[in-house]
Amino acid sequence: MKVLITGTAQGIGRSICEYFLKNGHTVIGIDRQEKSVDHLLYTHYTMDVRDKDHLPEIPDVEILINNAGTQNEDDIDINLKALIGITEKYAFQKNIKSVLMIGSASGHTGAEFPEYCASKGGVLAYTKNVAMRIAPFGATCNSLDPGGVITPLNECVMNDPELWNEIMNETPLKRWATTEEIAEWAYFLTVTNKFCTGQNILVDGGEAINYNFVWKD
């Protein structure tokens, strides 16, 4: 299938890109960083997803994965407004099979930077809007909302033993997800899945169910 993925230069986006390529799909990536994936079936556009007036013409996209995002850097413009612009340009056409938004557990809990939480909360709501509007094409739209993931973006806390121990105390499975695990989820929700739509899928190692009940021994 023809797959368009934003934010493919590193982290989750790169792993999703590589997973689809490994399974024989044609992948187009958009990222403001230079190409980091070398494959015959991969085409890379180096550009900012906010530059909606210069987005490339990519006809007949079958799977769209909105992964590009940031923290504390124009979060609403990048994480939400640009995501909407990408979706409106490429998703609503007869060849579309699936749209996936990479959201965040913070969109469910509000437990992060204010604009980041707001941007990801908007993604969760927009997912449901798109699911309704894309259903006439027989296509699905869901958001995949990770908790902690081992990526370069999170190295500031991953490399701090005290903070890392505190984070692990909040995570029942006592680890964070790998980008490869998130890629597997992304593949399932866009290729295997044909019926689940309009859902916000929380994948956080159980962090959201940890209620921190404290009582005297």
Tab-separated table of N, CA, C and O in Angstrom, residues 57-154:
chain	number	residue	atom	x	y	z
A	57	GLU	N	2.333	17.330	-3.771
A	57	GLU	CA	1.172	16.633	-4.310
A	57	GLU	C	1.457	15.130	-4.284
A	57	GLU	O	2.348	14.647	-4.978
A	58	ILE	N	0.728	14.413	-3.462
A	58	ILE	CA	0.900	12.964	-3.318
A	58	ILE	C	-0.468	12.329	-3.515
A	58	ILE	O	-1.263	12.239	-2.580
A	59	PRO	N	-0.771	11.913	-4.723
A	59	PRO	CA	-2.115	11.373	-4.989
A	59	PRO	C	-2.289	9.961	-4.430
A	59	PRO	O	-1.322	9.228	-4.218
A	60	ASP	N	-3.535	9.617	-4.179
A	60	ASP	CA	-3.938	8.242	-3.881
A	60	ASP	C	-3.255	7.636	-2.654
A	60	ASP	O	-2.903	6.459	-2.639
A	61	VAL	N	-3.095	8.430	-1.603
A	61	VAL	CA	-2.570	7.901	-0.342
A	61	VAL	C	-3.577	6.900	0.220
A	61	VAL	O	-4.769	7.174	0.310
A	62	GLU	N	-3.083	5.723	0.599
A	62	GLU	CA	-3.965	4.696	1.157
A	62	GLU	C	-3.936	4.667	2.683
A	62	GLU	O	-4.958	4.383	3.323
A	63	ILE	N	-2.773	4.933	3.255
A	63	ILE	CA	-2.639	5.002	4.708
A	63	ILE	C	-1.919	6.299	5.047
A	63	ILE	O	-0.861	6.592	4.496
A	64	LEU	N	-2.497	7.067	5.958
A	64	LEU	CA	-1.884	8.300	6.439
A	64	LEU	C	-1.608	8.167	7.933
A	64	LEU	O	-2.518	7.866	8.711
A	65	ILE	N	-0.353	8.394	8.320
A	65	ILE	CA	0.020	8.340	9.732
A	65	ILE	C	0.610	9.686	10.130
A	65	ILE	O	1.689	10.075	9.667
A	66	ASN	N	-0.118	10.407	10.963
A	66	ASN	CA	0.303	11.716	11.454
A	66	ASN	C	1.138	11.535	12.713
A	66	ASN	O	0.598	11.398	13.814
A	67	ASN	N	2.450	11.537	12.551
A	67	ASN	CA	3.345	11.306	13.677
A	67	ASN	C	4.125	12.548	14.086
A	67	ASN	O	4.503	12.685	15.246
A	68	ALA	N	4.368	13.464	13.175
A	68	ALA	CA	5.223	14.618	13.471
A	68	ALA	C	4.705	15.384	14.684
A	68	ALA	O	3.514	15.664	14.791
A	69	GLY	N	5.617	15.701	15.595
A	69	GLY	CA	5.196	16.423	16.786
A	69	GLY	C	6.382	16.950	17.559
A	69	GLY	O	7.535	16.615	17.271
A	70	THR	N	6.106	17.777	18.544
A	70	THR	CA	7.155	18.380	19.355
A	70	THR	C	6.637	18.645	20.759
A	70	THR	O	5.447	18.476	21.034
A	71	GLN	N	7.543	19.054	21.648
A	71	GLN	CA	7.182	19.453	23.009
A	71	GLN	C	7.766	20.832	23.277
A	71	GLN	O	8.962	21.061	23.067
A	72	ASN	N	6.921	21.741	23.750
A	72	ASN	CA	7.364	23.092	24.110
A	72	ASN	C	7.990	23.841	22.937
A	72	ASN	O	8.977	24.552	23.092
A	73	GLU	N	7.410	23.653	21.753
A	73	GLU	CA	7.869	24.397	20.578
A	73	GLU	C	6.680	24.564	19.633
A	73	GLU	O	6.466	23.747	18.745
A	74	ASP	N	5.900	25.615	19.838
A	74	ASP	CA	4.724	25.819	18.988
A	74	ASP	C	3.869	24.555	18.927
A	74	ASP	O	3.448	24.125	17.848
A	75	ASP	N	3.612	23.967	20.097
A	75	ASP	CA	2.946	22.661	20.147
A	75	ASP	C	1.605	22.645	19.428
A	75	ASP	O	1.299	21.696	18.691
A	76	ILE	N	0.793	23.656	19.643
A	76	ILE	CA	-0.537	23.664	19.025
A	76	ILE	C	-0.425	23.810	17.506
A	76	ILE	O	-1.151	23.153	16.750
A	77	ASP	N	0.502	24.630	17.038
A	77	ASP	CA	0.683	24.794	15.595
A	77	ASP	C	1.199	23.524	14.933
A	77	ASP	O	0.757	23.158	13.841
A	78	ILE	N	2.161	22.860	15.579
A	78	ILE	CA	2.779	21.666	14.984
A	78	ILE	C	1.950	20.413	15.240
A	78	ILE	O	1.607	19.665	14.316
A	79	ASN	N	1.633	20.169	16.507
A	79	ASN	CA	0.980	18.913	16.885
A	79	ASN	C	-0.478	18.831	16.461
A	79	ASN	O	-0.997	17.735	16.244
A	80	LEU	N	-1.144	19.987	16.375
A	80	LEU	CA	-2.575	19.972	16.080
A	80	LEU	C	-2.913	20.624	14.739
A	80	LEU	O	-3.472	19.980	13.859
A	81	LYS	N	-2.570	21.896	14.572
A	81	LYS	CA	-2.971	22.598	13.345
A	81	LYS	C	-2.330	21.988	12.102
A	81	LYS	O	-3.000	21.809	11.065
A	82	ALA	N	-1.033	21.666	12.180
A	82	ALA	CA	-0.373	21.060	11.021
A	82	ALA	C	-0.931	19.670	10.739
A	82	ALA	O	-1.118	19.282	9.577
A	83	LEU	N	-1.216	18.930	11.795
A	83	LEU	CA	-1.821	17.600	11.636
A	83	LEU	C	-3.165	17.705	10.915
A	83	LEU	O	-3.469	16.896	10.020
A	84	ILE	N	-3.952	18.689	11.290
A	84	ILE	CA	-5.237	18.898	10.615
A	84	ILE	C	-5.009	19.236	9.142
A	84	ILE	O	-5.683	18.693	8.257
A	85	GLY	N	-4.044	20.106	8.866
A	85	GLY	CA	-3.768	20.477	7.488
A	85	GLY	C	-3.349	19.298	6.632
A	85	GLY	O	-3.803	19.148	5.482
A	86	ILE	N	-2.476	18.445	7.171
A	86	ILE	CA	-2.036	17.245	6.452
A	86	ILE	C	-3.217	16.319	6.172
A	86	ILE	O	-3.401	15.807	5.062
A	87	THR	N	-4.029	16.118	7.181
A	87	THR	CA	-5.167	15.193	7.047
A	87	THR	C	-6.166	15.695	6.021
A	87	THR	O	-6.642	14.926	5.173
A	88	GLU	N	-6.488	16.973	6.096
A	88	GLU	CA	-7.473	17.525	5.165
A	88	GLU	C	-6.975	17.465	3.720
A	88	GLU	O	-7.769	17.302	2.791
A	89	LYS	N	-5.668	17.552	3.525
A	89	LYS	CA	-5.116	17.527	2.163
A	89	LYS	C	-5.077	16.119	1.567
A	89	LYS	O	-5.378	15.932	0.391
A	90	TYR	N	-4.701	15.124	2.387
A	90	TYR	CA	-4.401	13.805	1.816
A	90	TYR	C	-5.426	12.709	2.112
A	90	TYR	O	-5.450	11.695	1.416
A	91	ALA	N	-6.259	12.873	3.138
A	91	ALA	CA	-7.058	11.734	3.604
A	91	ALA	C	-8.383	11.543	2.892
A	91	ALA	O	-8.823	10.401	2.690
A	92	PHE	N	-9.023	12.625	2.500
A	92	PHE	CA	-10.418	12.501	2.060
A	92	PHE	C	-10.508	12.288	0.555
A	92	PHE	O	-10.826	13.184	-0.211
A	93	GLN	N	-10.234	11.042	0.164
A	93	GLN	CA	-10.279	10.659	-1.251
A	93	GLN	C	-10.522	9.153	-1.342
A	93	GLN	O	-10.375	8.426	-0.355
A	94	LYS	N	-10.914	8.693	-2.494
A	94	LYS	CA	-11.480	7.356	-2.653
A	94	LYS	C	-10.515	6.213	-2.362
A	94	LYS	O	-10.946	5.084	-2.075
A	95	ASN	N	-9.210	6.458	-2.396
A	95	ASN	CA	-8.256	5.377	-2.166
A	95	ASN	C	-7.870	5.193	-0.706
A	95	ASN	O	-7.192	4.225	-0.359
A	96	ILE	N	-8.297	6.105	0.146
A	96	ILE	CA	-7.870	6.042	1.546
A	96	ILE	C	-8.445	4.813	2.238
A	96	ILE	O	-9.616	4.461	2.069
A	97	LYS	N	-7.595	4.145	3.020
A	97	LYS	CA	-8.012	2.964	3.783
A	97	LYS	C	-7.988	3.234	5.285
A	97	LYS	O	-8.818	2.714	6.030
A	98	SER	N	-7.003	4.038	5.720
A	98	SER	CA	-6.868	4.251	7.158
A	98	SER	C	-6.076	5.519	7.445
A	98	SER	O	-5.141	5.861	6.725
A	99	VAL	N	-6.472	6.200	8.523
A	99	VAL	CA	-5.734	7.341	9.052
A	99	VAL	C	-5.422	7.046	10.514
A	99	VAL	O	-6.285	6.575	11.265
A	100	LEU	N	-4.181	7.324	10.895
A	100	LEU	CA	-3.781	7.126	12.287
A	100	LEU	C	-3.103	8.388	12.801
A	100	LEU	O	-2.191	8.926	12.172
A	101	MET	N	-3.576	8.879	13.936
A	101	MET	CA	-2.948	10.000	14.621
A	101	MET	C	-2.088	9.448	15.757
A	101	MET	O	-2.556	8.613	16.531
A	102	ILE	N	-0.852	9.916	15.852
A	102	ILE	CA	-0.061	9.574	17.024
A	102	ILE	C	-0.332	10.645	18.077
A	102	ILE	O	0.130	11.782	17.974
A	103	GLY	N	-1.150	10.270	19.056
A	103	GLY	CA	-1.521	11.192	20.117
A	103	GLY	C	-0.565	11.076	21.285
A	103	GLY	O	0.646	10.968	21.104
A	104	SER	N	-1.095	11.080	22.476
A	104	SER	CA	-0.268	10.957	23.681
A	104	SER	C	-1.157	10.619	24.865
A	104	SER	O	-2.313	11.044	24.931
A	105	ALA	N	-0.587	9.874	25.804
A	105	ALA	CA	-1.296	9.632	27.064
A	105	ALA	C	-1.647	10.949	27.740
A	105	ALA	O	-2.662	11.049	28.445
A	106	SER	N	-0.845	11.985	27.505
A	106	SER	CA	-1.105	13.289	28.120
A	106	SER	C	-2.402	13.911	27.635
A	106	SER	O	-2.983	14.752	28.328
A	107	GLY	N	-2.854	13.510	26.456
A	107	GLY	CA	-4.139	13.975	25.977
A	107	GLY	C	-5.294	13.408	26.774
A	107	GLY	O	-6.396	13.975	26.792
A	108	HIS	N	-5.055	12.292	27.449
A	108	HIS	CA	-6.056	11.671	28.321
A	108	HIS	C	-5.974	12.208	29.746
A	108	HIS	O	-6.994	12.403	30.395
A	109	THR	N	-4.739	12.415	30.226
A	109	THR	CA	-4.544	12.717	31.650
A	109	THR	C	-4.270	14.189	31.945
A	109	THR	O	-4.460	14.633	33.070
A	110	GLY	N	-3.769	14.928	30.952
A	110	GLY	CA	-3.377	16.318	31.182
A	110	GLY	C	-2.085	16.468	31.952
A	110	GLY	O	-1.727	17.573	32.370
A	111	ALA	N	-1.350	15.358	32.108
A	111	ALA	CA	-0.171	15.364	32.981
A	111	ALA	C	1.120	15.685	32.224
A	111	ALA	O	2.031	14.868	32.148
A	112	GLU	N	1.168	16.881	31.645
A	112	GLU	CA	2.422	17.304	31.010
A	112	GLU	C	2.358	18.810	30.799
A	112	GLU	O	1.542	19.501	31.394
A	113	PHE	N	3.193	19.329	29.906
A	113	PHE	CA	3.221	20.768	29.660
A	113	PHE	C	1.862	21.233	29.125
A	113	PHE	O	1.236	20.541	28.324
A	114	PRO	N	1.402	22.425	29.527
A	114	PRO	CA	0.042	22.863	29.193
A	114	PRO	C	-0.293	22.844	27.703
A	114	PRO	O	-1.307	22.259	27.296
A	115	GLU	N	0.534	23.470	26.853
A	115	GLU	CA	0.211	23.516	25.429
A	115	GLU	C	0.345	22.145	24.783
A	115	GLU	O	-0.388	21.815	23.847
A	116	TYR	N	1.266	21.342	25.287
A	116	TYR	CA	1.409	19.984	24.760
A	116	TYR	C	0.143	19.176	25.039
A	116	TYR	O	-0.416	18.527	24.144
A	117	CYS	N	-0.329	19.225	26.285
A	117	CYS	CA	-1.564	18.516	26.639
A	117	CYS	C	-2.740	19.007	25.807
A	117	CYS	O	-3.549	18.210	25.320
A	118	ALA	N	-2.827	20.328	25.645
A	118	ALA	CA	-3.931	20.887	24.863
A	118	ALA	C	-3.866	20.435	23.417
A	118	ALA	O	-4.887	20.093	22.810
A	119	SER	N	-2.664	20.416	22.857
A	119	SER	CA	-2.521	20.005	21.454
A	119	SER	C	-2.914	18.547	21.274
A	119	SER	O	-3.610	18.188	20.321
A	120	LYS	N	-2.476	17.687	22.183
A	120	LYS	CA	-2.779	16.261	22.061
A	120	LYS	C	-4.244	15.967	22.398
A	120	LYS	O	-4.852	15.051	21.823
A	121	GLY	N	-4.826	16.744	23.315
A	121	GLY	CA	-6.263	16.601	23.555
A	121	GLY	C	-7.056	16.947	22.319
A	121	GLY	O	-8.070	16.303	21.996
A	122	GLY	N	-6.606	17.966	21.599
A	122	GLY	CA	-7.240	18.321	20.331
A	122	GLY	C	-7.124	17.211	19.304
A	122	GLY	O	-8.064	16.952	18.542
A	123	VAL	N	-5.977	16.543	19.286
A	123	VAL	CA	-5.788	15.414	18.358
A	123	VAL	C	-6.796	14.308	18.652
A	123	VAL	O	-7.384	13.721	17.727
A	124	LEU	N	-7.016	14.015	19.929
A	124	LEU	CA	-7.972	12.968	20.291
A	124	LEU	C	-9.375	13.309	19.800
A	124	LEU	O	-10.094	12.443	19.277
A	125	ALA	N	-9.780	14.573	19.961
A	125	ALA	CA	-11.114	14.980	19.506
A	125	ALA	C	-11.204	14.991	17.980
A	125	ALA	O	-12.203	14.541	17.406
A	126	TYR	N	-10.158	15.481	17.320
A	126	TYR	CA	-10.149	15.540	15.852
A	126	TYR	C	-10.191	14.142	15.247
A	126	TYR	O	-10.780	13.932	14.179
A	127	THR	N	-9.592	13.180	15.940
A	127	THR	CA	-9.646	11.787	15.484
A	127	THR	C	-11.088	11.329	15.290
A	127	THR	O	-11.429	10.693	14.279
A	128	LYS	N	-11.938	11.650	16.229
A	128	LYS	CA	-13.339	11.241	16.145
A	128	LYS	C	-14.058	11.987	15.023
A	128	LYS	O	-14.915	11.420	14.320
A	129	ASN	N	-13.712	13.247	14.839
A	129	ASN	CA	-14.277	14.023	13.740
A	129	ASN	C	-13.918	13.394	12.399
A	129	ASN	O	-14.781	13.218	11.516
A	130	VAL	N	-12.657	13.044	12.225
A	130	VAL	CA	-12.203	12.445	10.968
A	130	VAL	C	-12.850	11.077	10.761
A	130	VAL	O	-13.252	10.731	9.639
A	131	ALA	N	-12.968	10.294	11.838
A	131	ALA	CA	-13.573	8.963	11.715
A	131	ALA	C	-14.981	9.038	11.138
A	131	ALA	O	-15.368	8.219	10.284
A	132	MET	N	-15.758	10.012	11.579
A	132	MET	CA	-17.107	10.186	11.054
A	132	MET	C	-17.096	10.588	9.583
A	132	MET	O	-17.866	10.070	8.768
A	133	ARG	N	-16.199	11.488	9.232
A	133	ARG	CA	-16.182	12.038	7.877
A	133	ARG	C	-15.524	11.115	6.867
A	133	ARG	O	-15.775	11.218	5.657
A	134	ILE	N	-14.690	10.191	7.348
A	134	ILE	CA	-13.975	9.308	6.436
A	134	ILE	C	-14.691	7.965	6.263
A	134	ILE	O	-14.390	7.186	5.359
A	135	ALA	N	-15.668	7.706	7.109
A	135	ALA	CA	-16.403	6.440	7.045
A	135	ALA	C	-17.064	6.180	5.687
A	135	ALA	O	-17.107	5.027	5.242
A	136	PRO	N	-17.580	7.203	4.980
A	136	PRO	CA	-18.171	6.934	3.666
A	136	PRO	C	-17.195	6.315	2.657
A	136	PRO	O	-17.618	5.698	1.682
A	137	PHE	N	-15.889	6.466	2.899
A	137	PHE	CA	-14.889	5.841	2.029
A	137	PHE	C	-14.578	4.409	2.464
A	137	PHE	O	-13.741	3.741	1.857
A	138	GLY	N	-15.235	3.957	3.533
A	138	GLY	CA	-14.947	2.633	4.080
A	138	GLY	C	-13.644	2.596	4.857
A	138	GLY	O	-13.075	1.529	5.095
A	139	ALA	N	-13.149	3.767	5.271
A	139	ALA	CA	-11.852	3.880	5.943
A	139	ALA	C	-12.023	4.079	7.442
A	139	ALA	O	-13.065	4.536	7.911
A	140	THR	N	-10.974	3.766	8.182
A	140	THR	CA	-10.966	3.938	9.633
A	140	THR	C	-10.036	5.076	10.028
A	140	THR	O	-9.104	5.425	9.295
A	141	CYS	N	-10.279	5.632	11.209
A	141	CYS	CA	-9.386	6.640	11.785
A	141	CYS	C	-9.360	6.460	13.293
A	141	CYS	O	-10.404	6.481	13.943
A	142	ASN	N	-8.178	6.266	13.830
A	142	ASN	CA	-7.980	6.128	15.268
A	142	ASN	C	-6.754	6.923	15.686
A	142	ASN	O	-5.945	7.326	14.848
A	143	SER	N	-6.621	7.136	16.994
A	143	SER	CA	-5.371	7.686	17.503
A	143	SER	C	-4.681	6.631	18.359
A	143	SER	O	-5.333	5.860	19.067
A	144	LEU	N	-3.369	6.596	18.251
A	144	LEU	CA	-2.523	5.723	19.064
A	144	LEU	C	-1.802	6.632	20.047
A	144	LEU	O	-1.029	7.504	19.644
A	145	ASP	N	-2.064	6.450	21.340
A	145	ASP	CA	-1.669	7.421	22.355
A	145	ASP	C	-0.677	6.810	23.341
A	145	ASP	O	-1.068	6.275	24.386
A	146	PRO	N	0.612	6.898	23.034
A	146	PRO	CA	1.607	6.271	23.909
A	146	PRO	C	1.810	7.044	25.200
A	146	PRO	O	1.629	8.266	25.270
A	147	GLY	N	2.241	6.311	26.227
A	147	GLY	CA	2.808	6.919	27.418
A	147	GLY	C	4.296	7.103	27.167
A	147	GLY	O	4.708	7.598	26.123
A	148	GLY	N	5.128	6.663	28.094
A	148	GLY	CA	6.568	6.805	27.910
A	148	GLY	C	7.107	5.904	26.815
A	148	GLY	O	6.779	4.714	26.758
A	149	VAL	N	7.918	6.485	25.948
A	149	VAL	CA	8.562	5.734	24.867
A	149	VAL	C	10.043	6.094	24.859
A	149	VAL	O	10.424	7.250	25.063
A	150	ILE	N	10.879	5.111	24.606
A	150	ILE	CA	12.325	5.331	24.582
A	150	ILE	C	12.711	5.996	23.263
A	150	ILE	O	12.842	5.338	22.228
A	151	THR	N	12.824	7.315	23.291
A	151	THR	CA	13.180	8.109	22.116
A	151	THR	C	14.194	9.179	22.512
A	151	THR	O	14.323	9.514	23.696
A	152	PRO	N	14.902	9.760	21.527
A	152	PRO	CA	15.841	10.853	21.837
A	152	PRO	C	15.171	12.025	22.545
A	152	PRO	O	15.803	12.702	23.365
A	153	LEU	N	13.889	12.253	22.256
A	153	LEU	CA	13.165	13.368	22.863
A	153	LEU	C	13.089	13.238	24.379
A	153	LEU	O	12.984	14.236	25.106
A	154	ASN	N	13.157	11.998	24.880
A	154	ASN	CA	12.987	11.751	26.313
A	154	ASN	C	14.289	11.479	27.055
A	154	ASN	O	14.268	11.095	28.227
